[in-house]
mmCIF file of C-alpha atoms in Angstrom:
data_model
loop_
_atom_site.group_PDB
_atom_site.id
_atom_site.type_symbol
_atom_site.label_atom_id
_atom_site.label_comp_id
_atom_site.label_asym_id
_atom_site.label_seq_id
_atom_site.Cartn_x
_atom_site.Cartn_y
_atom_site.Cartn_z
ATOM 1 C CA UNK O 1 -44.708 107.349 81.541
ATOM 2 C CA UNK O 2 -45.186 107.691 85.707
ATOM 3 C CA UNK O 3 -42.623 110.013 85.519
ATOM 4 C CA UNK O 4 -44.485 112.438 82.895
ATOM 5 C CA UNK O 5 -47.610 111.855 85.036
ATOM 6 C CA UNK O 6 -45.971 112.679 88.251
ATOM 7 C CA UNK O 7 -44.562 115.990 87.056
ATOM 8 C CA UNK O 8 -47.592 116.364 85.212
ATOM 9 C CA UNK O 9 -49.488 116.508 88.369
ATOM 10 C CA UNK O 10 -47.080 118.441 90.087
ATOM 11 C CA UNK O 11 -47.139 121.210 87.577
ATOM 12 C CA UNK O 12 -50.869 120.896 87.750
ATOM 13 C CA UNK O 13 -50.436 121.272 91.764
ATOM 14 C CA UNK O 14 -48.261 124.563 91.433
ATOM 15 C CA UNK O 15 -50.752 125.838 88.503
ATOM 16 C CA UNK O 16 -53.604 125.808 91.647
ATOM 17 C CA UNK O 17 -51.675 127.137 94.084
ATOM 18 C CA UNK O 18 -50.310 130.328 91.628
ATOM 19 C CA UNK O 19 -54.638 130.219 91.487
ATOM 20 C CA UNK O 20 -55.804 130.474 95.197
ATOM 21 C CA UNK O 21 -52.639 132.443 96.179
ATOM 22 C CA UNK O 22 -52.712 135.474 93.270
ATOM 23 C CA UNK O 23 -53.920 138.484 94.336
ATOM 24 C CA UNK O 24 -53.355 141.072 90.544
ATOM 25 C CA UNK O 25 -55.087 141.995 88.466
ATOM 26 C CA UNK O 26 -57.670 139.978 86.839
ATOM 27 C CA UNK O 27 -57.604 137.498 89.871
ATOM 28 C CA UNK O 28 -61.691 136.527 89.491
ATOM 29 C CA UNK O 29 -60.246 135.039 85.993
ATOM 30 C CA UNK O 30 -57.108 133.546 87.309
ATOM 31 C CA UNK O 31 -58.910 131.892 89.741
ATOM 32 C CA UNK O 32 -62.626 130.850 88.135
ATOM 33 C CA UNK O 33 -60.617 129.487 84.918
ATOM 34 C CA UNK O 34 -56.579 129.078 85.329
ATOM 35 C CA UNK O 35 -57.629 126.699 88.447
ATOM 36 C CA UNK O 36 -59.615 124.753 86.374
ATOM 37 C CA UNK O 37 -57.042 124.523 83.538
ATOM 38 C CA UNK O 38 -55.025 122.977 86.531
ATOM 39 C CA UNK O 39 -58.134 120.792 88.029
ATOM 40 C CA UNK O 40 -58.106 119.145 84.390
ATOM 41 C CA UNK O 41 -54.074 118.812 84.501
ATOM 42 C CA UNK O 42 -54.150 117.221 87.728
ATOM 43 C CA UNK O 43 -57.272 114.512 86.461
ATOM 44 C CA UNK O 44 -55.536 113.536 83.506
ATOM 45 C CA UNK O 45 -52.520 112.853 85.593
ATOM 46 C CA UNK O 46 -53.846 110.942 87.954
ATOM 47 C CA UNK O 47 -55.406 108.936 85.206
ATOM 48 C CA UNK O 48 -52.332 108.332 84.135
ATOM 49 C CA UNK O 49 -50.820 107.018 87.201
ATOM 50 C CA UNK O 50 -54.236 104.581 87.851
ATOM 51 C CA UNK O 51 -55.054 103.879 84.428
ATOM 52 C CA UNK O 52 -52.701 102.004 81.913
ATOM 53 C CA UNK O 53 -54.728 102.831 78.467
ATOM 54 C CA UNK O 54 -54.244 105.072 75.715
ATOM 55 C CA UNK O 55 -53.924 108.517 76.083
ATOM 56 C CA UNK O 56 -56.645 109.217 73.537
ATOM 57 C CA UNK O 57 -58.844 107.326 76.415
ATOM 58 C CA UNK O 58 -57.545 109.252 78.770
ATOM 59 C CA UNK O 59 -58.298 112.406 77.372
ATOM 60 C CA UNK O 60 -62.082 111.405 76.826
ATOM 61 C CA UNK O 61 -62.005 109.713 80.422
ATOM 62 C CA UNK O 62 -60.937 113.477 81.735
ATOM 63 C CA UNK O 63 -63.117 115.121 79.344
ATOM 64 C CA UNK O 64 -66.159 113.219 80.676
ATOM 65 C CA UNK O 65 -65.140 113.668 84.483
ATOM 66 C CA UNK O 66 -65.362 117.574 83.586
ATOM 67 C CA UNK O 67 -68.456 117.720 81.722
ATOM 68 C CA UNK O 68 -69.969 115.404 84.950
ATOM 69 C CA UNK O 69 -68.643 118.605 87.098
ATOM 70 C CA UNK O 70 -70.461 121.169 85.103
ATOM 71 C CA UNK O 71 -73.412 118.996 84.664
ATOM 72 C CA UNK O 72 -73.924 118.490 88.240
ATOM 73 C CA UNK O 73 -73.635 122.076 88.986
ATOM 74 C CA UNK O 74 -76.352 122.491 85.959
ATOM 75 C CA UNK O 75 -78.802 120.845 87.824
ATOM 76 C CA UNK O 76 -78.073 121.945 91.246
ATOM 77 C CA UNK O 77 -76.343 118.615 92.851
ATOM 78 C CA UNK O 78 -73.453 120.274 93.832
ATOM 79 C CA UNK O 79 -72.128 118.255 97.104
ATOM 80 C CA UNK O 80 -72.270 119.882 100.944
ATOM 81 C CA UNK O 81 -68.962 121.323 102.018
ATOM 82 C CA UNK O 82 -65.283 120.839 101.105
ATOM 83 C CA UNK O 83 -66.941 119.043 97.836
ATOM 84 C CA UNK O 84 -68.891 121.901 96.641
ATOM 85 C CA UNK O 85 -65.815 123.725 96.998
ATOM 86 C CA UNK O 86 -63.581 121.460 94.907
ATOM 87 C CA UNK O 87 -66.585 121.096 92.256
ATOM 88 C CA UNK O 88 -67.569 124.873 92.568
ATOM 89 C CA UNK O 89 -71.686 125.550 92.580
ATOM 90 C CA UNK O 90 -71.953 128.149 89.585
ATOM 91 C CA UNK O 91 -72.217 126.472 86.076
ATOM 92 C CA UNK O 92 -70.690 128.370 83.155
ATOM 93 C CA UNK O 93 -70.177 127.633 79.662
ATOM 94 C CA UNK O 94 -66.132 129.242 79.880
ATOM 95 C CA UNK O 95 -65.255 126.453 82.242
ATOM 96 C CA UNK O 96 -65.459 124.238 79.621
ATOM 97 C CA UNK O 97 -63.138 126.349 77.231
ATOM 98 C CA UNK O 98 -60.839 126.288 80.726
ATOM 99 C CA UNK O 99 -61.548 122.199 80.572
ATOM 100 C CA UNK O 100 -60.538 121.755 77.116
ATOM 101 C CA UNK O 101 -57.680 124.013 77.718
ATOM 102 C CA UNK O 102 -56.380 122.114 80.409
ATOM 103 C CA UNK O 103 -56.899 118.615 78.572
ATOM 104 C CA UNK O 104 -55.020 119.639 75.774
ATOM 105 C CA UNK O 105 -52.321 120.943 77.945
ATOM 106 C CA UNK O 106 -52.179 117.396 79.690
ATOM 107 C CA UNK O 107 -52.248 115.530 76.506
ATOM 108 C CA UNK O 108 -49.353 117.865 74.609
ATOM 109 C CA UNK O 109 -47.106 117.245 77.699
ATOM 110 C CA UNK O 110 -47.690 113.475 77.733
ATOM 111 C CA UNK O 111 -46.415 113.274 73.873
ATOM 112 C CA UNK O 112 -43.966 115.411 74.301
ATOM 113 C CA UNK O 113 -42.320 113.442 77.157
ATOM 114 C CA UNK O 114 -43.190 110.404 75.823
ATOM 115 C CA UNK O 115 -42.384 111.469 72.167
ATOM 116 C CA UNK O 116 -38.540 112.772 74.267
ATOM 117 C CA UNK O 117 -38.085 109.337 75.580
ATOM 118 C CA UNK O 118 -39.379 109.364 78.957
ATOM 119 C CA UNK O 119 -41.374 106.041 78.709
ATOM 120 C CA UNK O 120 -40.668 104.701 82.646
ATOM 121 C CA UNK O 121 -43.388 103.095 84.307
#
């Protein structure tokens, strides 16, 4: 199970670099929503590393931390500097299609590991 959550968060990791580094077409969609597909990957993973539970919990434990993102952006509590950055100022309802998206990404790769037999801790 580490071992799914490690390369979990490592694919998570390349999926926001491919985000801040693209420069094609479409790149305002790339990066508003594919980064936050990858934000959502990388939560769940670490999660996973921190956090022995189920993954059912885990995916309503990440689901929350996003909808507390968007929330605080709702009412304007975004934090000063390098956090409002990394929880973005702007709410919008497609960031929590991008959420969901990125949650159900994390959960099908932890069955699929797990379901393949990769059950380390």
């Amino acid at each position: 199970m580490r071992r799914a959550m490690v390369l979990l968060g490592g694919v998570a990791l390349a999926v926001g670099a491919f985000a801040l580094f693209y420069r094609g077409p479409g790149q305002p969609f790339i990066r508003g929503y594919v980064s936050d597909v990858g934000a959502t990957m990388l939560v769940y993973a670490f999660l996973g590393l921190l956090w022995r539970t189920t993954a059912a919990r885990r995916t309503l434990a990440t689901a929350a931390i996003a909808a507390a993102v968007e929330f605080y952006q709702i009412v304007g509590m975004t934090p000063p500097g390098i956090g409002g950055v990394l929880v973005g100022a702007f709410p919008d309802p497609w960031d929590l299609v991008a959420y969901a998206i990125g949650v159900v990404a994390a959960l099908a790769w932890e069955r699929r590991l797990v379901r393949s037999g990769d059950q380390t801790g």
